[in-house]
PDB file of C-alpha atoms in Angstrom:
ATOM      1  CA  UNK A   1       0.000   0.000   0.000  1.00 82.00           C
ATOM      2  CA  UNK A   2       1.325   3.483  -0.847  1.00 89.00           C
ATOM      3  CA  UNK A   3       2.561   5.980   1.715  1.00 90.00           C
ATOM      4  CA  UNK A   4       2.024   9.634   0.809  1.00 90.00           C
ATOM      5  CA  UNK A   5       2.764  12.936   2.532  1.00 90.00           C
ATOM      6  CA  UNK A   6      -0.247  14.889   3.780  1.00 89.00           C
ATOM      7  CA  UNK A   7       0.045  17.949   6.031  1.00 86.00           C
ATOM      8  CA  UNK A   8       3.760  17.265   6.558  1.00 86.00           C
ATOM      9  CA  UNK A   9       3.131  13.669   7.734  1.00 89.00           C
ATOM     10  CA  UNK A  10       3.635  10.304   6.031  1.00 91.00           C
ATOM     11  CA  UNK A  11       0.223   8.666   5.731  1.00 93.00           C
ATOM     12  CA  UNK A  12      -0.798   5.165   4.599  1.00 93.00           C
ATOM     13  CA  UNK A  13      -3.470   5.137   1.923  1.00 92.00           C
ATOM     14  CA  UNK A  14      -5.054   2.555  -0.382  1.00 93.00           C
ATOM     15  CA  UNK A  15      -4.705   2.612  -4.162  1.00 92.00           C
ATOM     16  CA  UNK A  16      -7.583   5.124  -4.435  1.00 91.00           C
ATOM     17  CA  UNK A  17      -6.152   7.500  -1.833  1.00 92.00           C
ATOM     18  CA  UNK A  18      -8.369   6.631   1.166  1.00 94.00           C
ATOM     19  CA  UNK A  19      -6.442   6.503   4.454  1.00 95.00           C
ATOM     20  CA  UNK A  20      -5.970   3.026   5.911  1.00 94.00           C
ATOM     21  CA  UNK A  21      -4.701   3.729   9.455  1.00 94.00           C
ATOM     22  CA  UNK A  22      -7.318   5.195  11.803  1.00 95.00           C
ATOM     23  CA  UNK A  23      -4.747   6.693  14.171  1.00 95.00           C
ATOM     24  CA  UNK A  24      -2.748   8.548  11.529  1.00 94.00           C
ATOM     25  CA  UNK A  25      -5.609  11.026  10.978  1.00 95.00           C
ATOM     26  CA  UNK A  26      -5.725  14.480  12.529  1.00 94.00           C
ATOM     27  CA  UNK A  27      -7.616  17.692  11.829  1.00 95.00           C
ATOM     28  CA  UNK A  28      -4.772  19.195   9.803  1.00 94.00           C
ATOM     29  CA  UNK A  29      -4.849  16.164   7.514  1.00 94.00           C
ATOM     30  CA  UNK A  30      -8.630  16.465   7.202  1.00 95.00           C
ATOM     31  CA  UNK A  31      -8.276  20.079   6.082  1.00 95.00           C
ATOM     32  CA  UNK A  32      -5.796  19.109   3.394  1.00 94.00           C
ATOM     33  CA  UNK A  33      -7.887  16.144   2.191  1.00 94.00           C
ATOM     34  CA  UNK A  34     -10.945  18.414   1.988  1.00 95.00           C
ATOM     35  CA  UNK A  35      -9.000  21.053   0.055  1.00 94.00           C
ATOM     36  CA  UNK A  36      -7.873  18.417  -2.455  1.00 92.00           C
ATOM     37  CA  UNK A  37     -11.500  17.627  -3.321  1.00 92.00           C
ATOM     38  CA  UNK A  38     -12.510  21.290  -3.126  1.00 91.00           C
ATOM     39  CA  UNK A  39     -14.695  21.152  -0.028  1.00 93.00           C
ATOM     40  CA  UNK A  40     -14.344  24.195   2.245  1.00 94.00           C
ATOM     41  CA  UNK A  41     -14.874  22.906   5.792  1.00 95.00           C
ATOM     42  CA  UNK A  42     -17.464  24.666   7.951  1.00 96.00           C
ATOM     43  CA  UNK A  43     -18.820  23.843  11.423  1.00 95.00           C
ATOM     44  CA  UNK A  44     -21.506  21.687   9.794  1.00 96.00           C
ATOM     45  CA  UNK A  45     -18.878  19.667   7.928  1.00 97.00           C
ATOM     46  CA  UNK A  46     -16.877  19.155  11.116  1.00 97.00           C
ATOM     47  CA  UNK A  47     -19.968  17.932  12.953  1.00 96.00           C
ATOM     48  CA  UNK A  48     -20.333  15.073  10.447  1.00 97.00           C
ATOM     49  CA  UNK A  49     -16.608  14.296  10.314  1.00 97.00           C
ATOM     50  CA  UNK A  50     -16.420  14.057  14.107  1.00 97.00           C
ATOM     51  CA  UNK A  51     -19.520  11.859  14.186  1.00 97.00           C
ATOM     52  CA  UNK A  52     -17.978   9.513  11.584  1.00 97.00           C
ATOM     53  CA  UNK A  53     -14.728   9.287  13.565  1.00 97.00           C
ATOM     54  CA  UNK A  54     -16.497   8.502  16.851  1.00 97.00           C
ATOM     55  CA  UNK A  55     -18.952   6.075  15.232  1.00 96.00           C
ATOM     56  CA  UNK A  56     -16.152   4.171  13.495  1.00 97.00           C
ATOM     57  CA  UNK A  57     -14.327   3.773  16.806  1.00 95.00           C
ATOM     58  CA  UNK A  58     -17.376   2.005  18.263  1.00 96.00           C
ATOM     59  CA  UNK A  59     -18.811   0.200  15.230  1.00 93.00           C
ATOM     60  CA  UNK A  60     -15.604  -0.705  13.409  1.00 94.00           C
ATOM     61  CA  UNK A  61     -17.077   0.388  10.095  1.00 94.00           C
ATOM     62  CA  UNK A  62     -17.854   3.648   8.343  1.00 95.00           C
ATOM     63  CA  UNK A  63     -21.371   5.012   8.834  1.00 95.00           C
ATOM     64  CA  UNK A  64     -23.533   5.162   5.707  1.00 93.00           C
ATOM     65  CA  UNK A  65     -25.497   8.273   4.706  1.00 93.00           C
ATOM     66  CA  UNK A  66     -28.534   6.649   6.310  1.00 93.00           C
ATOM     67  CA  UNK A  67     -26.723   6.241   9.606  1.00 94.00           C
ATOM     68  CA  UNK A  68     -25.359   9.796   9.525  1.00 95.00           C
ATOM     69  CA  UNK A  69     -29.013  10.853   9.348  1.00 94.00           C
ATOM     70  CA  UNK A  70     -30.594   8.475  11.866  1.00 93.00           C
ATOM     71  CA  UNK A  71     -27.783   8.347  14.447  1.00 95.00           C
ATOM     72  CA  UNK A  72     -25.673  11.406  13.614  1.00 95.00           C
ATOM     73  CA  UNK A  73     -28.705  13.671  13.227  1.00 95.00           C
ATOM     74  CA  UNK A  74     -27.716  15.285   9.911  1.00 96.00           C
ATOM     75  CA  UNK A  75     -30.464  14.875   7.267  1.00 96.00           C
ATOM     76  CA  UNK A  76     -29.533  13.293   3.940  1.00 95.00           C
ATOM     77  CA  UNK A  77     -30.503  16.483   2.114  1.00 96.00           C
ATOM     78  CA  UNK A  78     -28.006  18.473   4.155  1.00 97.00           C
ATOM     79  CA  UNK A  79     -25.297  15.877   3.529  1.00 97.00           C
ATOM     80  CA  UNK A  80     -25.772  16.338  -0.218  1.00 95.00           C
ATOM     81  CA  UNK A  81     -25.554  20.126   0.187  1.00 96.00           C
ATOM     82  CA  UNK A  82     -22.340  19.913   2.246  1.00 96.00           C
ATOM     83  CA  UNK A  83     -20.580  17.157   0.259  1.00 95.00           C
ATOM     84  CA  UNK A  84     -22.083  17.480  -3.245  1.00 92.00           C
ATOM     85  CA  UNK A  85     -22.822  14.528  -5.535  1.00 90.00           C
ATOM     86  CA  UNK A  86     -21.152  11.731  -3.541  1.00 92.00           C
ATOM     87  CA  UNK A  87     -21.589  12.548   0.140  1.00 95.00           C
ATOM     88  CA  UNK A  88     -20.934   9.109   1.668  1.00 94.00           C
ATOM     89  CA  UNK A  89     -17.577   8.658  -0.046  1.00 94.00           C
ATOM     90  CA  UNK A  90     -16.441  12.260   0.350  1.00 95.00           C
ATOM     91  CA  UNK A  91     -17.288  12.291   4.064  1.00 96.00           C
ATOM     92  CA  UNK A  92     -15.397   9.029   4.599  1.00 96.00           C
ATOM     93  CA  UNK A  93     -12.398  10.307   2.642  1.00 96.00           C
ATOM     94  CA  UNK A  94     -12.036  13.486   4.696  1.00 97.00           C
ATOM     95  CA  UNK A  95     -12.615  11.591   7.963  1.00 97.00           C
ATOM     96  CA  UNK A  96      -9.736   9.260   7.084  1.00 96.00           C
ATOM     97  CA  UNK A  97     -11.990   6.187   7.001  1.00 96.00           C
ATOM     98  CA  UNK A  98     -12.701   3.446   4.437  1.00 94.00           C
ATOM     99  CA  UNK A  99     -15.609   3.859   2.039  1.00 92.00           C
ATOM    100  CA  UNK A 100     -18.857   2.696   3.689  1.00 90.00           C
ATOM    101  CA  UNK A 101     -19.670  -0.940   2.926  1.00 88.00           C
ATOM    102  CA  UNK A 102     -23.430  -0.836   3.479  1.00 79.00           C
ATOM    103  CA  UNK A 103     -25.820  -0.550   0.532  1.00 79.00           C
ATOM    104  CA  UNK A 104     -28.132   1.947   2.224  1.00 82.00           C
TER     105      UNK A 104
ATOM    106  CA  UNK B   1       7.218   7.844  -0.791  1.00 64.00           C
ATOM    107  CA  UNK B   2       4.501   7.919  -3.463  1.00 68.00           C
ATOM    108  CA  UNK B   3       3.327  11.251  -4.838  1.00 72.00           C
ATOM    109  CA  UNK B   4      -0.117  12.389  -3.727  1.00 82.00           C
ATOM    110  CA  UNK B   5      -3.095  10.148  -4.580  1.00 86.00           C
ATOM    111  CA  UNK B   6      -6.530  11.779  -4.633  1.00 88.00           C
ATOM    112  CA  UNK B   7      -9.653   9.673  -5.255  1.00 87.00           C
ATOM    113  CA  UNK B   8     -11.492  10.409  -8.448  1.00 83.00           C
ATOM    114  CA  UNK B   9     -14.953  11.507  -7.342  1.00 83.00           C
ATOM    115  CA  UNK B  10     -15.827  12.417 -10.920  1.00 73.00           C
ATOM    116  CA  UNK B  11     -16.603  15.854 -12.202  1.00 65.00           C
ATOM    117  CA  UNK B  12     -19.270  17.981 -10.562  1.00 59.00           C
ATOM    118  CA  UNK B  13     -21.479  17.727 -13.608  1.00 61.00           C
ATOM    119  CA  UNK B  14     -21.997  14.183 -14.841  1.00 70.00           C
ATOM    120  CA  UNK B  15     -24.618  13.645 -17.505  1.00 81.00           C
ATOM    121  CA  UNK B  16     -25.272  10.075 -16.395  1.00 90.00           C
ATOM    122  CA  UNK B  17     -28.985   9.489 -15.773  1.00 96.00           C
ATOM    123  CA  UNK B  18     -30.881   6.463 -14.489  1.00 97.00           C
ATOM    124  CA  UNK B  19     -34.579   5.735 -15.020  1.00 98.00           C
ATOM    125  CA  UNK B  20     -36.174   3.040 -12.884  1.00 98.00           C
ATOM    126  CA  UNK B  21     -39.631   1.666 -13.646  1.00 98.00           C
ATOM    127  CA  UNK B  22     -41.197   0.144 -10.527  1.00 98.00           C
ATOM    128  CA  UNK B  23     -44.024  -2.187 -11.567  1.00 97.00           C
ATOM    129  CA  UNK B  24     -44.314  -4.499  -8.554  1.00 96.00           C
ATOM    130  CA  UNK B  25     -46.138  -3.901  -5.278  1.00 94.00           C
ATOM    131  CA  UNK B  26     -44.895  -6.882  -3.273  1.00 95.00           C
ATOM    132  CA  UNK B  27     -42.731  -5.857  -0.359  1.00 95.00           C
ATOM    133  CA  UNK B  28     -39.744  -7.873  -1.600  1.00 94.00           C
ATOM    134  CA  UNK B  29     -39.949  -6.425  -5.112  1.00 95.00           C
ATOM    135  CA  UNK B  30     -40.332  -2.836  -3.885  1.00 96.00           C
ATOM    136  CA  UNK B  31     -36.802  -2.841  -2.491  1.00 96.00           C
ATOM    137  CA  UNK B  32     -34.522  -3.498  -5.491  1.00 96.00           C
ATOM    138  CA  UNK B  33     -35.578  -0.276  -7.231  1.00 97.00           C
ATOM    139  CA  UNK B  34     -35.274   1.758  -4.042  1.00 97.00           C
ATOM    140  CA  UNK B  35     -31.834   0.406  -3.159  1.00 96.00           C
ATOM    141  CA  UNK B  36     -30.519   1.004  -6.664  1.00 97.00           C
ATOM    142  CA  UNK B  37     -32.056   4.500  -6.834  1.00 97.00           C
ATOM    143  CA  UNK B  38     -30.477   5.389  -3.499  1.00 96.00           C
ATOM    144  CA  UNK B  39     -27.101   4.011  -4.603  1.00 95.00           C
ATOM    145  CA  UNK B  40     -27.236   5.909  -7.908  1.00 95.00           C
ATOM    146  CA  UNK B  41     -28.079   9.192  -6.167  1.00 95.00           C
ATOM    147  CA  UNK B  42     -25.174   8.636  -3.769  1.00 93.00           C
ATOM    148  CA  UNK B  43     -22.911   8.392  -6.823  1.00 91.00           C
ATOM    149  CA  UNK B  44     -24.139  11.686  -8.226  1.00 92.00           C
ATOM    150  CA  UNK B  45     -26.360  10.113 -10.899  1.00 94.00           C
ATOM    151  CA  UNK B  46     -29.637  11.910 -11.742  1.00 95.00           C
ATOM    152  CA  UNK B  47     -32.384   9.375 -10.957  1.00 97.00           C
ATOM    153  CA  UNK B  48     -36.033   9.234 -11.955  1.00 97.00           C
ATOM    154  CA  UNK B  49     -38.524   6.621 -10.764  1.00 98.00           C
ATOM    155  CA  UNK B  50     -41.742   5.784 -12.617  1.00 98.00           C
ATOM    156  CA  UNK B  51     -44.397   3.898 -10.651  1.00 98.00           C
ATOM    157  CA  UNK B  52     -46.763   1.784 -12.700  1.00 97.00           C
ATOM    158  CA  UNK B  53     -49.243  -1.070 -12.231  1.00 96.00           C
ATOM    159  CA  UNK B  54     -48.693  -2.744  -8.853  1.00 96.00           C
ATOM    160  CA  UNK B  55     -45.709  -0.487  -8.209  1.00 96.00           C
ATOM    161  CA  UNK B  56     -48.296   2.268  -7.786  1.00 95.00           C
ATOM    162  CA  UNK B  57     -48.938   0.950  -4.269  1.00 96.00           C
ATOM    163  CA  UNK B  58     -45.478   2.191  -3.246  1.00 97.00           C
ATOM    164  CA  UNK B  59     -46.585   5.823  -3.667  1.00 97.00           C
ATOM    165  CA  UNK B  60     -50.314   5.537  -2.829  1.00 96.00           C
ATOM    166  CA  UNK B  61     -50.915   6.986   0.650  1.00 95.00           C
ATOM    167  CA  UNK B  62     -53.572   4.409   1.593  1.00 94.00           C
ATOM    168  CA  UNK B  63     -51.432   1.434   0.499  1.00 93.00           C
ATOM    169  CA  UNK B  64     -47.768   2.349   0.940  1.00 94.00           C
ATOM    170  CA  UNK B  65     -47.534   1.296   4.592  1.00 93.00           C
ATOM    171  CA  UNK B  66     -49.118  -2.070   3.932  1.00 92.00           C
ATOM    172  CA  UNK B  67     -47.020  -3.788   1.241  1.00 95.00           C
ATOM    173  CA  UNK B  68     -46.857  -7.528   1.774  1.00 94.00           C
ATOM    174  CA  UNK B  69     -44.623 -10.448   0.982  1.00 93.00           C
ATOM    175  CA  UNK B  70     -46.038 -13.825   0.027  1.00 89.00           C
ATOM    176  CA  UNK B  71     -43.873 -16.929  -0.294  1.00 86.00           C
ATOM    177  CA  UNK B  72     -46.518 -18.523  -2.547  1.00 86.00           C
ATOM    178  CA  UNK B  73     -45.123 -19.152  -6.001  1.00 85.00           C
ATOM    179  CA  UNK B  74     -41.628 -18.152  -4.892  1.00 85.00           C
ATOM    180  CA  UNK B  75     -39.639 -21.388  -5.118  1.00 84.00           C
ATOM    181  CA  UNK B  76     -36.409 -19.619  -4.126  1.00 84.00           C
ATOM    182  CA  UNK B  77     -37.790 -18.728  -0.694  1.00 81.00           C
ATOM    183  CA  UNK B  78     -36.209 -20.579   2.206  1.00 80.00           C
ATOM    184  CA  UNK B  79     -36.072 -19.947   5.918  1.00 78.00           C
ATOM    185  CA  UNK B  80     -33.537 -17.276   6.922  1.00 74.00           C
ATOM    186  CA  UNK B  81     -30.162 -18.827   7.641  1.00 75.00           C
ATOM    187  CA  UNK B  82     -31.277 -22.292   6.505  1.00 78.00           C
ATOM    188  CA  UNK B  83     -31.466 -24.090   3.212  1.00 80.00           C
ATOM    189  CA  UNK B  84     -34.789 -25.618   4.202  1.00 81.00           C
ATOM    190  CA  UNK B  85     -37.754 -24.966   1.951  1.00 82.00           C
ATOM    191  CA  UNK B  86     -41.377 -25.066   3.009  1.00 80.00           C
ATOM    192  CA  UNK B  87     -43.376 -27.026   0.421  1.00 84.00           C
ATOM    193  CA  UNK B  88     -45.206 -24.760  -2.008  1.00 85.00           C
ATOM    194  CA  UNK B  89     -48.469 -26.599  -1.233  1.00 85.00           C
ATOM    195  CA  UNK B  90     -48.369 -25.103   2.293  1.00 83.00           C
ATOM    196  CA  UNK B  91     -47.741 -21.530   1.182  1.00 83.00           C
ATOM    197  CA  UNK B  92     -51.391 -20.518   0.694  1.00 84.00           C
ATOM    198  CA  UNK B  93     -52.158 -21.498   4.321  1.00 85.00           C
ATOM    199  CA  UNK B  94     -54.000 -18.820   6.339  1.00 86.00           C
ATOM    200  CA  UNK B  95     -51.613 -16.368   7.970  1.00 89.00           C
ATOM    201  CA  UNK B  96     -48.618 -17.401   5.867  1.00 88.00           C
ATOM    202  CA  UNK B  97     -48.382 -14.022   4.109  1.00 91.00           C
ATOM    203  CA  UNK B  98     -48.636 -12.139   7.408  1.00 93.00           C
ATOM    204  CA  UNK B  99     -45.882 -14.248   8.970  1.00 91.00           C
ATOM    205  CA  UNK B 100     -43.621 -13.949   5.922  1.00 91.00           C
ATOM    206  CA  UNK B 101     -44.198 -10.181   5.714  1.00 93.00           C
ATOM    207  CA  UNK B 102     -43.379  -9.787   9.397  1.00 93.00           C
ATOM    208  CA  UNK B 103     -40.181 -11.828   9.041  1.00 91.00           C
ATOM    209  CA  UNK B 104     -39.012  -9.941   5.961  1.00 92.00           C
ATOM    210  CA  UNK B 105     -39.703  -6.551   7.580  1.00 93.00           C
ATOM    211  CA  UNK B 106     -37.666  -7.585  10.599  1.00 94.00           C
ATOM    212  CA  UNK B 107     -34.740  -8.758   8.469  1.00 91.00           C
ATOM    213  CA  UNK B 108     -34.771  -5.466   6.550  1.00 91.00           C
ATOM    214  CA  UNK B 109     -34.995  -3.393   9.744  1.00 92.00           C
ATOM    215  CA  UNK B 110     -32.103  -5.371  11.279  1.00 90.00           C
ATOM    216  CA  UNK B 111     -29.906  -4.058   8.449  1.00 88.00           C
ATOM    217  CA  UNK B 112     -31.003  -0.484   9.281  1.00 86.00           C
ATOM    218  CA  UNK B 113     -32.740  -0.274   5.897  1.00 92.00           C
ATOM    219  CA  UNK B 114     -35.846   1.932   6.147  1.00 94.00           C
ATOM    220  CA  UNK B 115     -39.446   0.952   5.420  1.00 95.00           C
ATOM    221  CA  UNK B 116     -40.694   1.852   1.945  1.00 96.00           C
ATOM    222  CA  UNK B 117     -42.210   5.296   2.735  1.00 96.00           C
ATOM    223  CA  UNK B 118     -39.117   6.356   4.724  1.00 95.00           C
ATOM    224  CA  UNK B 119     -36.886   5.065   1.966  1.00 97.00           C
ATOM    225  CA  UNK B 120     -38.716   7.188  -0.600  1.00 97.00           C
ATOM    226  CA  UNK B 121     -38.324  10.192   1.744  1.00 96.00           C
ATOM    227  CA  UNK B 122     -34.571   9.585   1.702  1.00 96.00           C
ATOM    228  CA  UNK B 123     -34.498   9.189  -2.098  1.00 97.00           C
ATOM    229  CA  UNK B 124     -36.327  12.490  -2.586  1.00 97.00           C
ATOM    230  CA  UNK B 125     -34.015  14.189  -0.045  1.00 96.00           C
ATOM    231  CA  UNK B 126     -31.069  12.915  -2.098  1.00 96.00           C
ATOM    232  CA  UNK B 127     -32.517  14.572  -5.193  1.00 96.00           C
ATOM    233  CA  UNK B 128     -34.506  11.692  -6.756  1.00 97.00           C
ATOM    234  CA  UNK B 129     -37.643  12.368  -8.803  1.00 97.00           C
ATOM    235  CA  UNK B 130     -40.894  10.401  -8.431  1.00 98.00           C
ATOM    236  CA  UNK B 131     -43.449  10.121 -11.263  1.00 98.00           C
ATOM    237  CA  UNK B 132     -46.761   8.270 -11.397  1.00 97.00           C
ATOM    238  CA  UNK B 133     -48.184   6.393 -14.379  1.00 96.00           C
ATOM    239  CA  UNK B 134     -51.297   7.923 -16.001  1.00 95.00           C
ATOM    240  CA  UNK B 135     -52.889   4.599 -16.963  1.00 95.00           C
ATOM    241  CA  UNK B 136     -52.405   3.116 -13.485  1.00 95.00           C
ATOM    242  CA  UNK B 137     -53.967   6.214 -11.916  1.00 95.00           C
ATOM    243  CA  UNK B 138     -56.957   5.982 -14.256  1.00 95.00           C
ATOM    244  CA  UNK B 139     -57.419   2.239 -13.689  1.00 94.00           C
ATOM    245  CA  UNK B 140     -57.365   2.695  -9.907  1.00 92.00           C
ATOM    246  CA  UNK B 141     -59.347   5.972 -10.026  1.00 95.00           C
ATOM    247  CA  UNK B 142     -56.578   7.781  -8.158  1.00 95.00           C
ATOM    248  CA  UNK B 143     -55.536  11.424  -8.344  1.00 95.00           C
ATOM    249  CA  UNK B 144     -52.542  13.452  -7.210  1.00 96.00           C
ATOM    250  CA  UNK B 145     -53.954  13.959  -3.696  1.00 96.00           C
ATOM    251  CA  UNK B 146     -54.121  10.162  -3.227  1.00 96.00           C
ATOM    252  CA  UNK B 147     -50.349   9.978  -3.784  1.00 97.00           C
ATOM    253  CA  UNK B 148     -47.302  11.010  -1.768  1.00 97.00           C
ATOM    254  CA  UNK B 149     -46.928  14.792  -1.780  1.00 96.00           C
ATOM    255  CA  UNK B 150     -43.485  14.563  -3.384  1.00 96.00           C
ATOM    256  CA  UNK B 151     -44.750  12.773  -6.511  1.00 97.00           C
ATOM    257  CA  UNK B 152     -44.043  15.351  -9.204  1.00 97.00           C
ATOM    258  CA  UNK B 153     -46.887  14.414 -11.524  1.00 96.00           C
ATOM    259  CA  UNK B 154     -49.070  11.798 -13.161  1.00 97.00           C
ATOM    260  CA  UNK B 155     -47.678  11.353 -16.651  1.00 96.00           C
ATOM    261  CA  UNK B 156     -48.078   9.069 -19.657  1.00 95.00           C
ATOM    262  CA  UNK B 157     -45.552   6.403 -20.576  1.00 94.00           C
ATOM    263  CA  UNK B 158     -44.492   8.470 -23.571  1.00 94.00           C
ATOM    264  CA  UNK B 159     -43.902  11.532 -21.359  1.00 95.00           C
ATOM    265  CA  UNK B 160     -41.618   9.440 -19.164  1.00 94.00           C
ATOM    266  CA  UNK B 161     -39.724   8.027 -22.145  1.00 94.00           C
ATOM    267  CA  UNK B 162     -39.300  11.549 -23.491  1.00 94.00           C
ATOM    268  CA  UNK B 163     -38.013  13.025 -20.236  1.00 93.00           C
ATOM    269  CA  UNK B 164     -35.539  10.175 -19.684  1.00 94.00           C
ATOM    270  CA  UNK B 165     -33.819  10.559 -23.029  1.00 93.00           C
ATOM    271  CA  UNK B 166     -30.261   9.279 -22.811  1.00 93.00           C
ATOM    272  CA  UNK B 167     -30.847   7.610 -19.419  1.00 96.00           C
ATOM    273  CA  UNK B 168     -29.987   4.050 -18.542  1.00 96.00           C
ATOM    274  CA  UNK B 169     -33.174   2.184 -17.748  1.00 96.00           C
ATOM    275  CA  UNK B 170     -34.161  -0.499 -15.271  1.00 97.00           C
ATOM    276  CA  UNK B 171     -37.525  -2.273 -15.322  1.00 97.00           C
ATOM    277  CA  UNK B 172     -38.381  -3.945 -12.034  1.00 96.00           C
TER     278      UNK B 172
END
């Protein structure tokens, strides 16, 4: 698996560029990942990213859009507004988590 | 160290479109169209659903909470987690549809997949478009106020074909 430099740190990623080591992530890295896919991070974005990080720690897998709505409390419509077109994957990418596995 | 790798999330404006025709009103056959519509929207694909014949029940207010699953005639049906089949001759027994519907709803809920009306809420929130079939509405003597409020219109088959020009199409 490749190692790349993000926010001055070496970071393990998969062949698509998603981070593979939960503990290598920090907020500086998140900012740089978000900038690379042209998402300016606001408080609302951070709320979702922090939910995804906490949820992954407990569940061991990345929350789907559905779960971000039902458990994280951010409606699907808002997720699409904050992370346009492909919210589930973009949220996971910035949060340093794998793509969600669930279908819904 | 490898140079930077950024996932390809595609361009902001994709012209990929998906049209899904939902023609079944059984609980089990309502889901494939909804799951695929939801997945397509999550990938940034413009998605339109057309509800026709029995699929009309999915958007009819008086019916949408009461879709059922019958194992009768479904030779693939087996008990969850087992390979054991119940003989088809027993399937029409009284209460069998209620039991099977209850079991299927539980299995779906266990996966945190929403019930049909909630699922359509999510699809509309994600930008999906719902359309109702003119002929089905006429046959069932239904009008717009009998349907979910987010159904955009009752249209003919030719209207739907026209508005989905260039789309990939699924008939379920």
